[in-house]
């Protein structure tokens, strides 16, 4: 939250011979990308920057846009255990009654194990029945969704189409 302290820390740590740098601390969601930008403007460009504890799809776009290379977060599995699943059209709560008879995959076109083998109605049933498999299948899907999204970001960067990909993703997701 304090630009002067983050910049001082970045200057001090970047003078040390580390293979990469972790960026974390207490972020206010609205200020996170700005604070990441302050730090990444100072850290060496040739070394990876790892953003700690950030994993929501929209946050990842902002982090990449502001110079982060790596991420880790428990959000994908935490929300999965409670029945929330990522889709190209945004998050869904698989416990909603409309999914009781929905025979489509969690996310149409998704290549994950869950979407290839189970329907929304079956995963919804598993959650309602308090079956452990529910959280496992939901976690598999959410992790695949995030990894796939980041893979597409990487491809878009290489093709110089990152901002187009971001715009398309945000329009569909929000």
PDB file of C-alpha atoms in Angstrom:
ATOM      1  CA  UNK A   1       0.000   0.000   0.000  1.00  0.00           C
ATOM      2  CA  UNK A   2       2.952   2.279   0.531  1.00  0.00           C
ATOM      3  CA  UNK A   3       4.709   3.061  -2.717  1.00  0.00           C
ATOM      4  CA  UNK A   4       7.884   4.363  -1.074  1.00  0.00           C
ATOM      5  CA  UNK A   5       8.322   1.211   1.014  1.00  0.00           C
ATOM      6  CA  UNK A   6       7.587  -1.151  -1.885  1.00  0.00           C
ATOM      7  CA  UNK A   7      10.013   0.696  -4.151  1.00  0.00           C
ATOM      8  CA  UNK A   8      12.714   0.753  -1.465  1.00  0.00           C
ATOM      9  CA  UNK A   9      12.240  -2.964  -0.896  1.00  0.00           C
ATOM     10  CA  UNK A  10      12.447  -3.645  -4.643  1.00  0.00           C
ATOM     11  CA  UNK A  11      15.694  -1.647  -4.923  1.00  0.00           C
ATOM     12  CA  UNK A  12      17.285  -3.447  -1.968  1.00  0.00           C
ATOM     13  CA  UNK A  13      16.208  -6.942  -2.994  1.00  0.00           C
ATOM     14  CA  UNK A  14      17.087  -6.463  -6.677  1.00  0.00           C
ATOM     15  CA  UNK A  15      20.672  -5.666  -5.647  1.00  0.00           C
ATOM     16  CA  UNK A  16      20.918  -9.199  -4.219  1.00  0.00           C
ATOM     17  CA  UNK A  17      21.801 -12.182  -6.378  1.00  0.00           C
ATOM     18  CA  UNK A  18      18.513 -14.085  -6.419  1.00  0.00           C
ATOM     19  CA  UNK A  19      17.274 -16.283  -9.265  1.00  0.00           C
ATOM     20  CA  UNK A  20      13.870 -14.583  -9.128  1.00  0.00           C
ATOM     21  CA  UNK A  21      11.693 -12.444  -6.891  1.00  0.00           C
ATOM     22  CA  UNK A  22       8.506 -12.988  -4.918  1.00  0.00           C
ATOM     23  CA  UNK A  23       5.984 -10.185  -4.733  1.00  0.00           C
ATOM     24  CA  UNK A  24       3.412 -10.264  -1.989  1.00  0.00           C
ATOM     25  CA  UNK A  25       2.176  -8.500   1.046  1.00  0.00           C
ATOM     26  CA  UNK A  26      -1.119  -6.940   1.872  1.00  0.00           C
ATOM     27  CA  UNK A  27      -2.854  -5.796  -1.287  1.00  0.00           C
ATOM     28  CA  UNK A  28      -6.093  -3.927  -1.531  1.00  0.00           C
ATOM     29  CA  UNK A  29      -7.696  -5.575  -4.566  1.00  0.00           C
ATOM     30  CA  UNK A  30      -8.244  -2.242  -6.320  1.00  0.00           C
ATOM     31  CA  UNK A  31      -4.604  -1.198  -5.824  1.00  0.00           C
ATOM     32  CA  UNK A  32      -2.893  -4.516  -6.493  1.00  0.00           C
ATOM     33  CA  UNK A  33      -1.957  -3.955 -10.140  1.00  0.00           C
ATOM     34  CA  UNK A  34      -0.602  -0.514  -9.420  1.00  0.00           C
ATOM     35  CA  UNK A  35       1.553  -1.788  -6.539  1.00  0.00           C
ATOM     36  CA  UNK A  36       2.827  -4.673  -8.669  1.00  0.00           C
ATOM     37  CA  UNK A  37       3.722  -2.178 -11.391  1.00  0.00           C
ATOM     38  CA  UNK A  38       5.730  -0.035  -8.926  1.00  0.00           C
ATOM     39  CA  UNK A  39       7.823  -3.035  -7.898  1.00  0.00           C
ATOM     40  CA  UNK A  40       8.250  -4.557 -11.351  1.00  0.00           C
ATOM     41  CA  UNK A  41       9.477  -1.253 -12.750  1.00  0.00           C
ATOM     42  CA  UNK A  42      12.510  -1.693 -10.458  1.00  0.00           C
ATOM     43  CA  UNK A  43      13.109  -5.460 -10.339  1.00  0.00           C
ATOM     44  CA  UNK A  44      15.451  -6.893 -13.010  1.00  0.00           C
ATOM     45  CA  UNK A  45      13.543  -7.715 -16.197  1.00  0.00           C
ATOM     46  CA  UNK A  46      15.672 -10.788 -16.920  1.00  0.00           C
ATOM     47  CA  UNK A  47      14.620 -12.560 -13.704  1.00  0.00           C
ATOM     48  CA  UNK A  48      11.177 -14.039 -13.027  1.00  0.00           C
ATOM     49  CA  UNK A  49       8.707 -12.231 -10.785  1.00  0.00           C
ATOM     50  CA  UNK A  50       6.359 -14.460  -8.788  1.00  0.00           C
ATOM     51  CA  UNK A  51       3.109 -12.943  -7.507  1.00  0.00           C
ATOM     52  CA  UNK A  52       2.115 -14.659  -4.283  1.00  0.00           C
ATOM     53  CA  UNK A  53      -1.449 -15.621  -3.466  1.00  0.00           C
ATOM     54  CA  UNK A  54      -3.172 -14.169  -6.521  1.00  0.00           C
ATOM     55  CA  UNK A  55      -5.161 -16.502  -8.737  1.00  0.00           C
ATOM     56  CA  UNK A  56      -8.506 -15.117  -9.882  1.00  0.00           C
ATOM     57  CA  UNK A  57      -8.628 -14.986 -13.704  1.00  0.00           C
ATOM     58  CA  UNK A  58      -9.067 -11.222 -14.013  1.00  0.00           C
ATOM     59  CA  UNK A  59      -6.304 -10.588 -11.472  1.00  0.00           C
ATOM     60  CA  UNK A  60      -3.920 -12.758 -13.491  1.00  0.00           C
ATOM     61  CA  UNK A  61      -4.431 -10.605 -16.566  1.00  0.00           C
ATOM     62  CA  UNK A  62      -3.560  -7.482 -14.590  1.00  0.00           C
ATOM     63  CA  UNK A  63      -0.545  -9.177 -13.039  1.00  0.00           C
ATOM     64  CA  UNK A  64       0.817 -10.299 -16.421  1.00  0.00           C
ATOM     65  CA  UNK A  65       0.146  -6.871 -17.855  1.00  0.00           C
ATOM     66  CA  UNK A  66       2.218  -5.401 -15.028  1.00  0.00           C
ATOM     67  CA  UNK A  67       5.189  -7.742 -15.415  1.00  0.00           C
ATOM     68  CA  UNK A  68       4.537 -10.885 -13.360  1.00  0.00           C
ATOM     69  CA  UNK A  69       5.637 -14.255 -14.664  1.00  0.00           C
ATOM     70  CA  UNK A  70       4.479 -16.793 -12.070  1.00  0.00           C
ATOM     71  CA  UNK A  71       1.560 -17.199  -9.677  1.00  0.00           C
ATOM     72  CA  UNK A  72       0.322 -19.428  -6.906  1.00  0.00           C
ATOM     73  CA  UNK A  73      -2.989 -19.404  -5.151  1.00  0.00           C
ATOM     74  CA  UNK A  74      -5.400 -21.688  -3.330  1.00  0.00           C
ATOM     75  CA  UNK A  75      -8.472 -19.851  -4.660  1.00  0.00           C
ATOM     76  CA  UNK A  76      -9.178 -22.312  -7.465  1.00  0.00           C
ATOM     77  CA  UNK A  77      -9.467 -25.310  -5.163  1.00  0.00           C
ATOM     78  CA  UNK A  78     -11.024 -23.395  -2.266  1.00  0.00           C
ATOM     79  CA  UNK A  79     -13.944 -22.166  -4.346  1.00  0.00           C
ATOM     80  CA  UNK A  80     -14.191 -25.558  -6.068  1.00  0.00           C
ATOM     81  CA  UNK A  81     -14.710 -27.293  -2.720  1.00  0.00           C
ATOM     82  CA  UNK A  82     -17.734 -25.043  -2.203  1.00  0.00           C
ATOM     83  CA  UNK A  83     -19.239 -25.695  -5.648  1.00  0.00           C
ATOM     84  CA  UNK A  84     -18.035 -22.608  -7.517  1.00  0.00           C
ATOM     85  CA  UNK A  85     -16.618 -23.316 -10.962  1.00  0.00           C
ATOM     86  CA  UNK A  86     -14.946 -21.135 -13.572  1.00  0.00           C
ATOM     87  CA  UNK A  87     -16.385 -20.994 -17.074  1.00  0.00           C
ATOM     88  CA  UNK A  88     -15.638 -18.847 -20.096  1.00  0.00           C
ATOM     89  CA  UNK A  89     -18.839 -16.984 -19.206  1.00  0.00           C
ATOM     90  CA  UNK A  90     -17.887 -16.385 -15.565  1.00  0.00           C
ATOM     91  CA  UNK A  91     -18.240 -18.321 -12.341  1.00  0.00           C
ATOM     92  CA  UNK A  92     -21.147 -20.646 -11.691  1.00  0.00           C
ATOM     93  CA  UNK A  93     -22.412 -22.161  -8.462  1.00  0.00           C
ATOM     94  CA  UNK A  94     -23.072 -25.791  -9.354  1.00  0.00           C
ATOM     95  CA  UNK A  95     -25.456 -26.072  -6.386  1.00  0.00           C
ATOM     96  CA  UNK A  96     -27.993 -23.785  -8.099  1.00  0.00           C
ATOM     97  CA  UNK A  97     -31.157 -25.739  -8.880  1.00  0.00           C
ATOM     98  CA  UNK A  98     -30.897 -25.034 -12.617  1.00  0.00           C
ATOM     99  CA  UNK A  99     -27.930 -27.419 -12.797  1.00  0.00           C
ATOM    100  CA  UNK A 100     -29.862 -30.411 -11.383  1.00  0.00           C
ATOM    101  CA  UNK A 101     -30.939 -31.456 -14.882  1.00  0.00           C
ATOM    102  CA  UNK A 102     -28.259 -29.754 -17.008  1.00  0.00           C
ATOM    103  CA  UNK A 103     -26.567 -32.453 -19.076  1.00  0.00           C
ATOM    104  CA  UNK A 104     -23.902 -30.171 -20.536  1.00  0.00           C
ATOM    105  CA  UNK A 105     -20.281 -30.120 -19.383  1.00  0.00           C
ATOM    106  CA  UNK A 106     -19.189 -27.563 -16.779  1.00  0.00           C
ATOM    107  CA  UNK A 107     -17.711 -25.415 -19.577  1.00  0.00           C
ATOM    108  CA  UNK A 108     -18.516 -26.185 -23.203  1.00  0.00           C
ATOM    109  CA  UNK A 109     -15.346 -26.845 -25.172  1.00  0.00           C
ATOM    110  CA  UNK A 110     -13.199 -27.444 -22.075  1.00  0.00           C
ATOM    111  CA  UNK A 111     -10.775 -30.343 -22.452  1.00  0.00           C
ATOM    112  CA  UNK A 112     -10.345 -31.138 -18.746  1.00  0.00           C
ATOM    113  CA  UNK A 113     -11.080 -34.590 -17.345  1.00  0.00           C
ATOM    114  CA  UNK A 114     -14.196 -33.351 -15.556  1.00  0.00           C
ATOM    115  CA  UNK A 115     -15.778 -31.735 -18.619  1.00  0.00           C
ATOM    116  CA  UNK A 116     -14.879 -34.678 -20.845  1.00  0.00           C
ATOM    117  CA  UNK A 117     -16.468 -37.240 -18.528  1.00  0.00           C
ATOM    118  CA  UNK A 118     -19.156 -35.639 -16.341  1.00  0.00           C
ATOM    119  CA  UNK A 119     -22.170 -33.375 -16.707  1.00  0.00           C
ATOM    120  CA  UNK A 120     -23.177 -30.363 -14.672  1.00  0.00           C
ATOM    121  CA  UNK A 121     -26.088 -32.346 -13.260  1.00  0.00           C
ATOM    122  CA  UNK A 122     -23.847 -35.184 -12.097  1.00  0.00           C
ATOM    123  CA  UNK A 123     -21.339 -32.864 -10.426  1.00  0.00           C
ATOM    124  CA  UNK A 124     -24.259 -30.998  -8.849  1.00  0.00           C
ATOM    125  CA  UNK A 125     -25.624 -34.310  -7.570  1.00  0.00           C
ATOM    126  CA  UNK A 126     -22.228 -35.218  -6.088  1.00  0.00           C
ATOM    127  CA  UNK A 127     -22.143 -31.935  -4.153  1.00  0.00           C
ATOM    128  CA  UNK A 128     -25.698 -32.398  -2.880  1.00  0.00           C
ATOM    129  CA  UNK A 129     -24.878 -35.973  -1.818  1.00  0.00           C
ATOM    130  CA  UNK A 130     -21.753 -34.681   0.009  1.00  0.00           C
ATOM    131  CA  UNK A 131     -19.518 -37.010  -2.044  1.00  0.00           C
ATOM    132  CA  UNK A 132     -15.769 -36.310  -1.901  1.00  0.00           C
ATOM    133  CA  UNK A 133     -15.554 -36.778  -5.660  1.00  0.00           C
ATOM    134  CA  UNK A 134     -17.472 -33.513  -6.118  1.00  0.00           C
ATOM    135  CA  UNK A 135     -14.655 -31.344  -4.767  1.00  0.00           C
ATOM    136  CA  UNK A 136     -12.061 -33.372  -6.664  1.00  0.00           C
ATOM    137  CA  UNK A 137     -13.820 -32.982 -10.023  1.00  0.00           C
ATOM    138  CA  UNK A 138     -14.490 -29.296  -9.400  1.00  0.00           C
ATOM    139  CA  UNK A 139     -10.835 -28.709  -8.433  1.00  0.00           C
ATOM    140  CA  UNK A 140      -9.600 -30.536 -11.539  1.00  0.00           C
ATOM    141  CA  UNK A 141     -11.780 -28.290 -13.687  1.00  0.00           C
ATOM    142  CA  UNK A 142     -10.849 -25.009 -11.974  1.00  0.00           C
ATOM    143  CA  UNK A 143      -7.117 -25.746 -12.080  1.00  0.00           C
ATOM    144  CA  UNK A 144      -7.355 -26.716 -15.744  1.00  0.00           C
ATOM    145  CA  UNK A 145      -9.278 -23.518 -16.482  1.00  0.00           C
ATOM    146  CA  UNK A 146      -6.594 -21.334 -14.867  1.00  0.00           C
ATOM    147  CA  UNK A 147      -3.663 -23.189 -16.429  1.00  0.00           C
ATOM    148  CA  UNK A 148      -5.349 -23.067 -19.837  1.00  0.00           C
ATOM    149  CA  UNK A 149      -6.060 -19.346 -19.455  1.00  0.00           C
ATOM    150  CA  UNK A 150      -2.423 -18.639 -18.578  1.00  0.00           C
ATOM    151  CA  UNK A 151      -1.255 -20.827 -21.488  1.00  0.00           C
ATOM    152  CA  UNK A 152      -3.419 -18.728 -23.816  1.00  0.00           C
ATOM    153  CA  UNK A 153      -1.986 -15.546 -22.283  1.00  0.00           C
ATOM    154  CA  UNK A 154       1.523 -16.816 -22.988  1.00  0.00           C
ATOM    155  CA  UNK A 155       0.582 -17.634 -26.581  1.00  0.00           C
ATOM    156  CA  UNK A 156      -1.055 -14.229 -27.005  1.00  0.00           C
ATOM    157  CA  UNK A 157       2.091 -12.493 -25.698  1.00  0.00           C
ATOM    158  CA  UNK A 158       4.217 -14.405 -28.202  1.00  0.00           C
ATOM    159  CA  UNK A 159       1.781 -13.482 -30.986  1.00  0.00           C
ATOM    160  CA  UNK A 160       1.578  -9.861 -29.815  1.00  0.00           C
ATOM    161  CA  UNK A 161      -2.190 -10.225 -29.251  1.00  0.00           C
ATOM    162  CA  UNK A 162      -2.301 -10.131 -25.438  1.00  0.00           C
ATOM    163  CA  UNK A 163      -4.572  -7.092 -25.201  1.00  0.00           C
ATOM    164  CA  UNK A 164      -7.003  -8.528 -27.763  1.00  0.00           C
ATOM    165  CA  UNK A 165      -7.112 -11.816 -25.862  1.00  0.00           C
ATOM    166  CA  UNK A 166      -7.650  -9.964 -22.585  1.00  0.00           C
ATOM    167  CA  UNK A 167     -10.473  -7.893 -24.087  1.00  0.00           C
ATOM    168  CA  UNK A 168     -12.211 -10.993 -25.503  1.00  0.00           C
ATOM    169  CA  UNK A 169     -11.785 -12.920 -22.243  1.00  0.00           C
ATOM    170  CA  UNK A 170     -13.123 -10.074 -20.084  1.00  0.00           C
ATOM    171  CA  UNK A 171     -16.128  -9.510 -22.379  1.00  0.00           C
ATOM    172  CA  UNK A 172     -17.127 -13.168 -22.138  1.00  0.00           C
ATOM    173  CA  UNK A 173     -16.198 -13.686 -18.477  1.00  0.00           C
ATOM    174  CA  UNK A 174     -17.827 -10.614 -16.936  1.00  0.00           C
TER     175      UNK A 174
END
